[in-house]
CSV table of C-alpha atoms in Angstrom, one decimal:
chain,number,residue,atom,x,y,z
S,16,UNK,CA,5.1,18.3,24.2
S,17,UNK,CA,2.0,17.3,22.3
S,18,UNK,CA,2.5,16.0,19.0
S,19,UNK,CA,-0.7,15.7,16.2
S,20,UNK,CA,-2.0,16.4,12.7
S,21,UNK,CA,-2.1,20.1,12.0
S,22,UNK,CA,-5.5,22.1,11.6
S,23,UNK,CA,-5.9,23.9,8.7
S,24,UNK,CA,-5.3,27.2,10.5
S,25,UNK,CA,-2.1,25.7,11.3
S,26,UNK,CA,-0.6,25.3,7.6
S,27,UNK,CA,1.0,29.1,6.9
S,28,UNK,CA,2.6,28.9,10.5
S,29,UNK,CA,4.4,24.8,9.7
S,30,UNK,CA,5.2,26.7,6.1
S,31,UNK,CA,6.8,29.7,7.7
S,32,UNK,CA,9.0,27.3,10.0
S,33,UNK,CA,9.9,25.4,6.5
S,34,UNK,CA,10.9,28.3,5.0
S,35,UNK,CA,13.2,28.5,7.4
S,36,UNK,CA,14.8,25.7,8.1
S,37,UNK,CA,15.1,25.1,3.8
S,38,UNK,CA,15.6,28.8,3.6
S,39,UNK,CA,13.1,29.8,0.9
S,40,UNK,CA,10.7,33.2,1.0
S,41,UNK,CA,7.3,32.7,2.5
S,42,UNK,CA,4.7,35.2,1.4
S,43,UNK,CA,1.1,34.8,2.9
S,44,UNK,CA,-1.2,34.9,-0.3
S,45,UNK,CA,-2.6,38.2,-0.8
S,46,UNK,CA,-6.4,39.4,-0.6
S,47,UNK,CA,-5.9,40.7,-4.1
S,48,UNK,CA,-4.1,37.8,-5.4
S,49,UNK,CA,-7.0,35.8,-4.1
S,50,UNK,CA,-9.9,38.3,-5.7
S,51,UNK,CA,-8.5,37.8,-9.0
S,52,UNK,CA,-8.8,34.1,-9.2
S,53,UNK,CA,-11.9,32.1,-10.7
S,54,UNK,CA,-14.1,29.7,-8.1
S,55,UNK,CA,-12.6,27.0,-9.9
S,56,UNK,CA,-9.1,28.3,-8.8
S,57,UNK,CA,-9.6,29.2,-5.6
S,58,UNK,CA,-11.2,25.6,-5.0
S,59,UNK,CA,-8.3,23.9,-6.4
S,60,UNK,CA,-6.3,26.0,-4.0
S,61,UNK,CA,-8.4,25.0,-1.1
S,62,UNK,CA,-8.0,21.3,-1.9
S,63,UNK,CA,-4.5,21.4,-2.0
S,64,UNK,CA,-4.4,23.5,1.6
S,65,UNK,CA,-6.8,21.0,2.8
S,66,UNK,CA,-4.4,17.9,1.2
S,67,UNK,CA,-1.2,19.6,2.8
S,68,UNK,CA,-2.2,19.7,6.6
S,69,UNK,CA,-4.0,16.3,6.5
S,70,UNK,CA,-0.7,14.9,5.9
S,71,UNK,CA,1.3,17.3,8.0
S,72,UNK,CA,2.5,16.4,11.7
S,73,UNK,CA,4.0,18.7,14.3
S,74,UNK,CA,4.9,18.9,17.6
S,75,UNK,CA,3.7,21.9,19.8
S,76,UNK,CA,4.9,23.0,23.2
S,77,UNK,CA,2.5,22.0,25.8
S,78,UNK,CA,2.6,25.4,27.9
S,79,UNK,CA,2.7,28.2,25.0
S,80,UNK,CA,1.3,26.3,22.5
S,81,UNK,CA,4.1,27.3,20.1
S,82,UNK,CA,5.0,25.1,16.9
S,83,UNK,CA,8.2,23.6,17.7
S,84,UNK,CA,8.8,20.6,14.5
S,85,UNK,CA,6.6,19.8,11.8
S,86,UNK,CA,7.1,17.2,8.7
S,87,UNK,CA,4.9,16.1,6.4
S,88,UNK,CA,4.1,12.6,5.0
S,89,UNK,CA,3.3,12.6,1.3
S,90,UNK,CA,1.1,9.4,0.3
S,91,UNK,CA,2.3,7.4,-3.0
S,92,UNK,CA,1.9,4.6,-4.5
S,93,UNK,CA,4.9,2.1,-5.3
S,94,UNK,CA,6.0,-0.9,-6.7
S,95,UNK,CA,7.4,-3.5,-4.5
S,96,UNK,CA,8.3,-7.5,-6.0
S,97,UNK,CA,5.0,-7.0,-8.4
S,98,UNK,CA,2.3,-5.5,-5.8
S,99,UNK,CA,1.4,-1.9,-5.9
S,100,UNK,CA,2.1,-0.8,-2.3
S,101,UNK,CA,1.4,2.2,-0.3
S,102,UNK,CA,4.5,4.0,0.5
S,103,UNK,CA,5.1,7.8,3.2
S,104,UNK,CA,7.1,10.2,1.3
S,105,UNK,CA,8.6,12.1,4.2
S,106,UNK,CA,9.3,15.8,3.8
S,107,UNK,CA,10.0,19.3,5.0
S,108,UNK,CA,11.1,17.9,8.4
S,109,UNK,CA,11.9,21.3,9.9
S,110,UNK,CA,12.8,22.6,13.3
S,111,UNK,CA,12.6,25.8,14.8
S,112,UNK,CA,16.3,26.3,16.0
S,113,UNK,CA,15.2,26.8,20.1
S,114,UNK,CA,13.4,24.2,20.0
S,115,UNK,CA,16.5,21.6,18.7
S,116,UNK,CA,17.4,18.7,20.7
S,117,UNK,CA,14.4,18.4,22.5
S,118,UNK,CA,12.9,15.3,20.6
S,119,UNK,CA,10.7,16.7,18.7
S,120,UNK,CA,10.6,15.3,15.3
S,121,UNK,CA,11.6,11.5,16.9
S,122,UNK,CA,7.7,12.6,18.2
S,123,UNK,CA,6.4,13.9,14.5
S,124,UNK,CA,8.0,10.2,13.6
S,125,UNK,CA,7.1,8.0,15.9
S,126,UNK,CA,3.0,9.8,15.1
S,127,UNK,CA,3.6,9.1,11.8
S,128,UNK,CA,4.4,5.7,12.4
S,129,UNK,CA,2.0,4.5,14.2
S,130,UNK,CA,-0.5,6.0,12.2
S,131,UNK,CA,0.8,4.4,8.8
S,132,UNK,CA,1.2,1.3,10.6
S,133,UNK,CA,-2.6,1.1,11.6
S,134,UNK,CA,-3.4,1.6,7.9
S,135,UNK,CA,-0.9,-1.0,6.6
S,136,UNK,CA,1.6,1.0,4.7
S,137,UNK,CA,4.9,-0.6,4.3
S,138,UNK,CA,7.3,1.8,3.6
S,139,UNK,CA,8.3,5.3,4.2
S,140,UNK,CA,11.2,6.8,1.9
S,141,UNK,CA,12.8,10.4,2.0
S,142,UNK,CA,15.9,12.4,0.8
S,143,UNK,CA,18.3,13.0,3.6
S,144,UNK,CA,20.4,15.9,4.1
S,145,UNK,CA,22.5,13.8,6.5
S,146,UNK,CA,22.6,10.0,6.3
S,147,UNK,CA,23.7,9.7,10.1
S,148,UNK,CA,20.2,12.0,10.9
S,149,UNK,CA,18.0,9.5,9.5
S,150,UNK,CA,19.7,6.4,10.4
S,151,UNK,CA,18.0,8.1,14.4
S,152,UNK,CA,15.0,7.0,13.3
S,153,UNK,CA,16.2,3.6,11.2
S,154,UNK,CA,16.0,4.9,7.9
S,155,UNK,CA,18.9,3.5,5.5
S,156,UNK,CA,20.3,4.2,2.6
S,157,UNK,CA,18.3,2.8,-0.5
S,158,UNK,CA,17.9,2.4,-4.3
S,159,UNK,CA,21.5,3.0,-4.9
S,160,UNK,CA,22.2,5.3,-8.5
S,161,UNK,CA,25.0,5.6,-10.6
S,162,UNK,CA,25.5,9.2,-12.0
S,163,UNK,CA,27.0,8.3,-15.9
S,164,UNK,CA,29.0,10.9,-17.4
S,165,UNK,CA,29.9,10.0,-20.8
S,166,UNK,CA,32.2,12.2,-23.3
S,167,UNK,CA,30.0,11.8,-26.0
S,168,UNK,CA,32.8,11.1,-28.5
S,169,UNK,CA,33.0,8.2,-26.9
S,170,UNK,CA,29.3,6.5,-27.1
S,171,UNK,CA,29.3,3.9,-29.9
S,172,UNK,CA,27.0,5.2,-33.0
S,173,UNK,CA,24.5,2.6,-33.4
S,174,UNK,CA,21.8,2.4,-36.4
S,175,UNK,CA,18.3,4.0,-34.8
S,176,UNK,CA,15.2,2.2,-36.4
S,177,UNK,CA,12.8,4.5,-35.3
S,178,UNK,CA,12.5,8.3,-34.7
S,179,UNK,CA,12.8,10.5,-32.5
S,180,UNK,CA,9.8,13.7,-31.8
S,181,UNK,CA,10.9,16.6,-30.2
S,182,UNK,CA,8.1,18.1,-27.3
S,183,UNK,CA,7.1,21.5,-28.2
S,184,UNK,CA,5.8,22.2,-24.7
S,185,UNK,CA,1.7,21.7,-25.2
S,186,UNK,CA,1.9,18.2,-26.6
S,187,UNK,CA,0.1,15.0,-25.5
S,188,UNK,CA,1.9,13.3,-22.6
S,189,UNK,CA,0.1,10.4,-23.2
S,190,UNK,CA,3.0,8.6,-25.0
S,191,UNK,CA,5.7,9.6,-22.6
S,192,UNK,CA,2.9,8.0,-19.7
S,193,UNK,CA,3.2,5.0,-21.8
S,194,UNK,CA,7.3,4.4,-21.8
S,195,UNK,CA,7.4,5.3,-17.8
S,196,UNK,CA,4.0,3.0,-17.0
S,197,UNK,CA,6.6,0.4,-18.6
S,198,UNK,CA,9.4,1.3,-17.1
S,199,UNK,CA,8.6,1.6,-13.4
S,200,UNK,CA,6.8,-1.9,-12.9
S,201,UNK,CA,10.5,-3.2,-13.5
S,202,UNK,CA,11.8,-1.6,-10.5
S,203,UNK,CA,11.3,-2.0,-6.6
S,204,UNK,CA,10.1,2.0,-5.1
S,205,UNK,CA,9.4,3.5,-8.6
S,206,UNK,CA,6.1,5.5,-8.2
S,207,UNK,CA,2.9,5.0,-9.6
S,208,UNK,CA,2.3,8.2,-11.2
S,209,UNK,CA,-1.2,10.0,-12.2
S,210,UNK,CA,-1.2,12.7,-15.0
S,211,UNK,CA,-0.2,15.5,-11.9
S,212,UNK,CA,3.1,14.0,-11.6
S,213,UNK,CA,5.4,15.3,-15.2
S,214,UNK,CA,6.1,18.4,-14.2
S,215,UNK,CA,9.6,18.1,-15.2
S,216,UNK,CA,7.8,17.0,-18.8
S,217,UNK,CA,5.6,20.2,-18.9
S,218,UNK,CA,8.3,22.5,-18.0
S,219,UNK,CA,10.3,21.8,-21.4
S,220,UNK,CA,9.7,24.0,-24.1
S,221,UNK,CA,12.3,24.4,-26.4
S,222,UNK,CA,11.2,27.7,-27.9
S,223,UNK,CA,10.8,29.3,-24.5
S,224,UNK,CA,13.1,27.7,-21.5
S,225,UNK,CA,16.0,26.1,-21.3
S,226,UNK,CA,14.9,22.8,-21.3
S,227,UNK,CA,14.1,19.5,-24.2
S,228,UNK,CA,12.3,16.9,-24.1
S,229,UNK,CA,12.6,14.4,-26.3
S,230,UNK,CA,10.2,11.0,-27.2
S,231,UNK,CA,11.4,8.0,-29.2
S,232,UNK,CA,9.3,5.6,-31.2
S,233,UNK,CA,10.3,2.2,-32.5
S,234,UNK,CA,10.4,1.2,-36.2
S,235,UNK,CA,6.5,-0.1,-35.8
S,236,UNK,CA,5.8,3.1,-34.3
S,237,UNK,CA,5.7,2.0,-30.3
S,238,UNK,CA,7.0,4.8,-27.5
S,239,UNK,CA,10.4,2.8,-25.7
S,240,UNK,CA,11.9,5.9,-24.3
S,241,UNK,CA,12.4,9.5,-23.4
S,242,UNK,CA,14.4,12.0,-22.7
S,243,UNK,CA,13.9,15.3,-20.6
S,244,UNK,CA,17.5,17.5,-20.2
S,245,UNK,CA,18.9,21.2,-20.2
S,246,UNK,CA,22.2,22.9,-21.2
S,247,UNK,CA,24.5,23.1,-18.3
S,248,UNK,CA,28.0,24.3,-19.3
S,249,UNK,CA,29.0,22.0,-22.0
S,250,UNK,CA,26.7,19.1,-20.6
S,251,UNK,CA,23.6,17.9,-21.6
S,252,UNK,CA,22.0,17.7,-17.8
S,253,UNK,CA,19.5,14.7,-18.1
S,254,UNK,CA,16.8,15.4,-15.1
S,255,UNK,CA,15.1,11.9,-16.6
S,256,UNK,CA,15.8,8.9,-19.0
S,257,UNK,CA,13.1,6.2,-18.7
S,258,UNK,CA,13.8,3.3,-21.2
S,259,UNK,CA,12.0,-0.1,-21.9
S,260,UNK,CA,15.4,-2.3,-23.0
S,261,UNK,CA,18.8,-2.1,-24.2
S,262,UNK,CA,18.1,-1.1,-27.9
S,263,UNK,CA,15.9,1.9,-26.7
S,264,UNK,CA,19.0,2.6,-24.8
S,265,UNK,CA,21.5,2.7,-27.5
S,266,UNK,CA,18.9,4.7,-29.8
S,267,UNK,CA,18.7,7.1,-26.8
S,268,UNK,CA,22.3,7.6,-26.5
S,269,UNK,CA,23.7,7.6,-29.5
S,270,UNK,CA,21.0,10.4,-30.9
S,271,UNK,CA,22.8,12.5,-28.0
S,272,UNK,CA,25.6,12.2,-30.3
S,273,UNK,CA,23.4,14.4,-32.3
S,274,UNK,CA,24.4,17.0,-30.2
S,275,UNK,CA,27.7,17.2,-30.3
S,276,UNK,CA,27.9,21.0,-31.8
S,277,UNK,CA,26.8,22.2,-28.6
S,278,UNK,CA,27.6,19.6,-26.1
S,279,UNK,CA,30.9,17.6,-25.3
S,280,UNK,CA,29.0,15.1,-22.7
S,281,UNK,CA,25.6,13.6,-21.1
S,282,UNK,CA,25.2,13.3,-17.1
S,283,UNK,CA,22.3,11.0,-16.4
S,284,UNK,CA,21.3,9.0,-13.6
S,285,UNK,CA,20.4,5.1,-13.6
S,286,UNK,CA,20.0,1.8,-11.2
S,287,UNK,CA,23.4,0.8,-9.8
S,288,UNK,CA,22.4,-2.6,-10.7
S,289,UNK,CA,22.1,-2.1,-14.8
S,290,UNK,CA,26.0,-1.9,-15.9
S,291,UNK,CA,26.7,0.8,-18.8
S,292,UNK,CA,29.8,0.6,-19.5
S,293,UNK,CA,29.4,-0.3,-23.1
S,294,UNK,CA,28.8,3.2,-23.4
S,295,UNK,CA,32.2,4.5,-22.8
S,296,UNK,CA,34.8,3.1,-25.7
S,297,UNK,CA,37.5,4.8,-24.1
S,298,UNK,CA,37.6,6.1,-20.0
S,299,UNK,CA,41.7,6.2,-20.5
S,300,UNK,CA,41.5,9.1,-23.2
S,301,UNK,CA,38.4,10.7,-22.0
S,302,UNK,CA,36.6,12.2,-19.2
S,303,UNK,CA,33.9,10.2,-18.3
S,304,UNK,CA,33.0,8.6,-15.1
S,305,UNK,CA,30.6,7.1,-12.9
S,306,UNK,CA,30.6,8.0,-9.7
S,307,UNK,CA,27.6,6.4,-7.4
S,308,UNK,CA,25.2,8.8,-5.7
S,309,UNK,CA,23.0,8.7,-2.8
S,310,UNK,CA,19.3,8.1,-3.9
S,311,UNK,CA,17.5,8.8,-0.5
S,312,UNK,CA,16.6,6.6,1.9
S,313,UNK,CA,13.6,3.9,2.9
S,314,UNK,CA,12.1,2.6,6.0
S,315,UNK,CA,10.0,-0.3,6.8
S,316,UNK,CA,6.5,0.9,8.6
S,317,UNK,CA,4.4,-2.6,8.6
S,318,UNK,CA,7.3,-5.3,8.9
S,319,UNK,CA,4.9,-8.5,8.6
S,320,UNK,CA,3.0,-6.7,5.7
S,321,UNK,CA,6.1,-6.3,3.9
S,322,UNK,CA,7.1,-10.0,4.5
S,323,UNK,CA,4.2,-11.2,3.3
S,324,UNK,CA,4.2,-8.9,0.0
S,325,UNK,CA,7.9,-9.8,-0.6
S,326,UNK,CA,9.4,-12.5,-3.4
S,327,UNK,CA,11.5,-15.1,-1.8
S,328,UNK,CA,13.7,-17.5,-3.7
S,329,UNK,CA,12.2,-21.3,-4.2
S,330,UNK,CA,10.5,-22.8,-1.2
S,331,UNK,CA,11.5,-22.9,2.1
S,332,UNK,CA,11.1,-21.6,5.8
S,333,UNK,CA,13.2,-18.5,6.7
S,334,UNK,CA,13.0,-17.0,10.8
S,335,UNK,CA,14.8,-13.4,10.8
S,336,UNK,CA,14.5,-11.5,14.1
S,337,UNK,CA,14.3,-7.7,13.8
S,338,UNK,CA,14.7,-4.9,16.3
S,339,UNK,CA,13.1,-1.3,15.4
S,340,UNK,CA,13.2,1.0,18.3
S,341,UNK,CA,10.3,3.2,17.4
S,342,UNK,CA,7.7,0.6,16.7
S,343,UNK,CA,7.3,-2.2,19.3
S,344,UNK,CA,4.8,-3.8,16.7
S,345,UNK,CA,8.2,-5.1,14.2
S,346,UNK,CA,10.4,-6.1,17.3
S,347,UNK,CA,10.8,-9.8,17.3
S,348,UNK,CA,11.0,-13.4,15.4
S,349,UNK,CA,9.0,-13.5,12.6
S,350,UNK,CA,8.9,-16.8,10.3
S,351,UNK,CA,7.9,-16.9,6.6
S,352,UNK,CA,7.4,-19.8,5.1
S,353,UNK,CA,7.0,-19.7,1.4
S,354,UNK,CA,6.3,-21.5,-1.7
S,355,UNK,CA,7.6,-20.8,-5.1
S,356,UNK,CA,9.1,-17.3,-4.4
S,357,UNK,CA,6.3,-16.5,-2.5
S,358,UNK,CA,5.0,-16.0,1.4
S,359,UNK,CA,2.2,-18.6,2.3
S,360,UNK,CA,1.8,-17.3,5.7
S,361,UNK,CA,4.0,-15.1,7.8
S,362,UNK,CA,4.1,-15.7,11.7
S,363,UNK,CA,5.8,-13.9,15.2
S,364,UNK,CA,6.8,-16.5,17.1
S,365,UNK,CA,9.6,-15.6,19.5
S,366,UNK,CA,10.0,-18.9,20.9
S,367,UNK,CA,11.8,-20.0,17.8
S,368,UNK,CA,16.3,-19.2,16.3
S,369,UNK,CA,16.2,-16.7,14.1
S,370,UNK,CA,18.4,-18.0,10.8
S,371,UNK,CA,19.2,-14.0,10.6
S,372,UNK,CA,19.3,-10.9,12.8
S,373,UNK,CA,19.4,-7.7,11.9
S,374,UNK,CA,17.9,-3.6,12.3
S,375,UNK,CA,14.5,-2.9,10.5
S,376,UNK,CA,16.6,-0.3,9.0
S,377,UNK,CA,19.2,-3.4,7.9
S,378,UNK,CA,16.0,-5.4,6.1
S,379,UNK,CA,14.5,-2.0,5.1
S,380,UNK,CA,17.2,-1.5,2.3
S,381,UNK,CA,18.0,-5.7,1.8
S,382,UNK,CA,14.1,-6.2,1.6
S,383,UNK,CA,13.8,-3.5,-1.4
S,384,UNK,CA,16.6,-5.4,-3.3
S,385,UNK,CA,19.7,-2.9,-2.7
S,386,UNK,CA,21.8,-5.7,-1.6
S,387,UNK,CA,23.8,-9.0,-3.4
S,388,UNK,CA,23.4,-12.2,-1.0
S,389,UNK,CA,26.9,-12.0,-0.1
S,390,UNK,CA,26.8,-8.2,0.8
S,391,UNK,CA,25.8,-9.7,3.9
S,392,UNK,CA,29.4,-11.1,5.0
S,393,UNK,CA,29.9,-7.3,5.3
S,394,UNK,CA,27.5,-5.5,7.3
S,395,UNK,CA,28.3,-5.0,10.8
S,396,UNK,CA,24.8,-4.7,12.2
S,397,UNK,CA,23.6,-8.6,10.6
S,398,UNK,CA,23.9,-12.0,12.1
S,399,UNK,CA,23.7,-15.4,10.4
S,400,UNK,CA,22.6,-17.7,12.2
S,401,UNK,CA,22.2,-19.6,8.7
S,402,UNK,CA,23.9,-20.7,5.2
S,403,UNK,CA,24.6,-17.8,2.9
S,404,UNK,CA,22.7,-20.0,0.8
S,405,UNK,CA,19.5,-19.9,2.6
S,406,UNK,CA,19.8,-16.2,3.8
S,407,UNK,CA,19.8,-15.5,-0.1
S,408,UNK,CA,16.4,-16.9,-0.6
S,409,UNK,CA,14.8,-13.4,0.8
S,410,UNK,CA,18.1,-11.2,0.5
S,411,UNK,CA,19.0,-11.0,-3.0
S,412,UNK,CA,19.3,-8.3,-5.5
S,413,UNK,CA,16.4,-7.3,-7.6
S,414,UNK,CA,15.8,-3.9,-9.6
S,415,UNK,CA,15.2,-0.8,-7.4
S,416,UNK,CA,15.2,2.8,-8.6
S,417,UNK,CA,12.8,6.1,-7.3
S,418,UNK,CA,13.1,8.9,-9.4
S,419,UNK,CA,10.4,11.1,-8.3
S,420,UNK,CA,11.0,14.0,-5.0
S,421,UNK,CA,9.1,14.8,-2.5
């Protein structure tokens, strides 16, 4: 098996396999859909081909030379404990049935890897379609959400100071830009995002689809929030709610109340670690709920690099011994000592007792902040060597949310 970057001659055939493995109609582009593009077009087109195979891996069959895997490896940009990081967005990992069970994608994986660890990225993240898949390849569950479902009848009214503007589909984006920019540097594994990235945004128009967005302003006229949603049944579907505080919060939800003609409730997604409940007055006489969802997954590429970007609590030395059975590089001891919450150097030394023990796939969700000190007492795959104490000076919670799909 030989397992490498794809050629650009390469991209329809790793497209067709996607389509099959997700299901979805691949149609090779036409010579007269081509001819009645402009240069400008068809240039674009080109750079997004060229962009799509530079980041795609695959494994071929050494004696046909037949695709047998392929996945691609998306690059983003992150926050992580106040440093913008470089993060792999893993996708359309796809097999050709005959060629299951033969190790193919642990190949397109391990590639990756090693590739992303030579250029120092930290993380890689995806959406799973099976949790025990993933966890192969020491991937783990991250960024926990809460889906809230709240009858709207029961969300307290509150006085909004400022106004809300309705997007009519050809608006400025600068403004919604603004509240996410402000939003995102609060969380661990929200994305950087450039002007390409709103497409939910551009996609409402509420005089041709089925879709609203709305922007809110303070009383002195400042973007805090906004809301992008479409009808489903009697629910308003929210695809995105970025808000700066609490207040811009309570504006957003009780203008949903607004709504109440034509909706009975509002499904939204948030952080598992920002507590709502305010906004049900009543779960015993309604039908609201908040049932926790999956929110993909995350993976720790460059272990000392992430170490060394991390917050810690106070000041202290902390030795935590990892194993990762696809990169040799993170196996081992490695001790941080740090200053004021954060690393002053970041060391292997395997001659040394760990204080904790655990999977990279263990540290990969606990690093990012998905985890309360005393989760710890109940994770099989972690050993304390230490206090509970001094384990929570690098495993603590902290805000962590991703909200963009790749």
């Amino acid at each position: 098996m030989i397992v490498r970057k794809i050629h650009l001659d390469e991209l329809p055939e790793s497209r067709r396999l996607s389509s099959l493995a997700f299901e979805w109609v691949y149609e090779d582009e036409e010579p007269d859909k081509k001819e009645n593009k402009t240069p400008e077009e068809l240039e674009e087109t080109e750079q997004d081909r060229r962009f799509e195979a530079n980041n795609t891996w695959a494994a071929f069959d050494e004696e046909t030379g037949e695709m047998m895997a392929s996945l691609s490896v998306t690059p983003f940009q992150v926050y992580f404990d106040g440093s913008i990081v470089e993060m792999g967005g893993v996708g359309g990992v796809s097999t050709y049935p005959q060629h299951r069970r033969k190790g193919a994608i642990r190949g397109c994986l391990r590639a990756s890897y090693e590739d992303a660890y030579n250029r120092g990225v930290p993380f890689f993240y995806l959406y799973a379609f099976s949790e025990a898949f993933y966890r192969q390849y020491e991937f783990e569950r991250c960024c926990t959400t809460i889906q809230w479902n709240f009858d709207l009848r029961t969300i307290p009214s509150s006085k909004i100071a400022g106004k809300f503007i309705l997007y009519r589909g050809e608006d400025d984006i600068q403004k919604f830009q603004q509240v996410y920019d402000a939003a995102a540097k609060r969380f661990n594994m929200m994305v950087q995002r450039d002007i390409y990235s709103y497409e939910k945004l551009k996609k409402a128009h509420p005089f041709k689809t089925n879709r609203f967005a709305y922007l809110y302003e303070d009383a002195q006229g400042d973007p805090k929030a906004y809301l992008i949603f479409e009808k489903s049944g009697d629910a308003m579907e929210v695809s995105e709610l970025i808000f700066s505080d609490f207040e811009s919060l309570k504006a957003v939800l009780s203008f949903s109340k607004s709504f109440l003609p034509n909706y009975s409730r509002i499904r939204f997604r948030a952080p598992a670690h920002i507590n709502l409940d305010y906004f049900c007055t009543d779960y015993c006489q309604s039908s609201s709920g908040r049932p926790i969802q999956l929110n993909g997954m995350a993976r720790i590429v460059h272990l000392e690099k992430v170490l060394q970007m991390a917050s810690y609590r106070g000041s202290g030395t902390i030795a935590i011994r990892i194993s990762d059975g696809d990169l040799e590089q993170n196996n081992g001891t490695f001790e941080v000592v740090f200053q004021d919450g954060k690393a002053i150097s970041v060391a292997k030394k395997d001659n040394i007792a760990p204080d904790l023990e655990m999977p990279i796939s263990r540290l990969s969700r606990a690093i990012i902040g998905d985890y309360h000190t005393e989760d710890l007492l109940y994770v099989g795959d972690v050993v304390l060597h230490c206090s509970l104490e001094k384990a929570g000076q690098m495993i603590y919670r902290k805000p962590c949310w991703i909200n963009d799909y790749f």
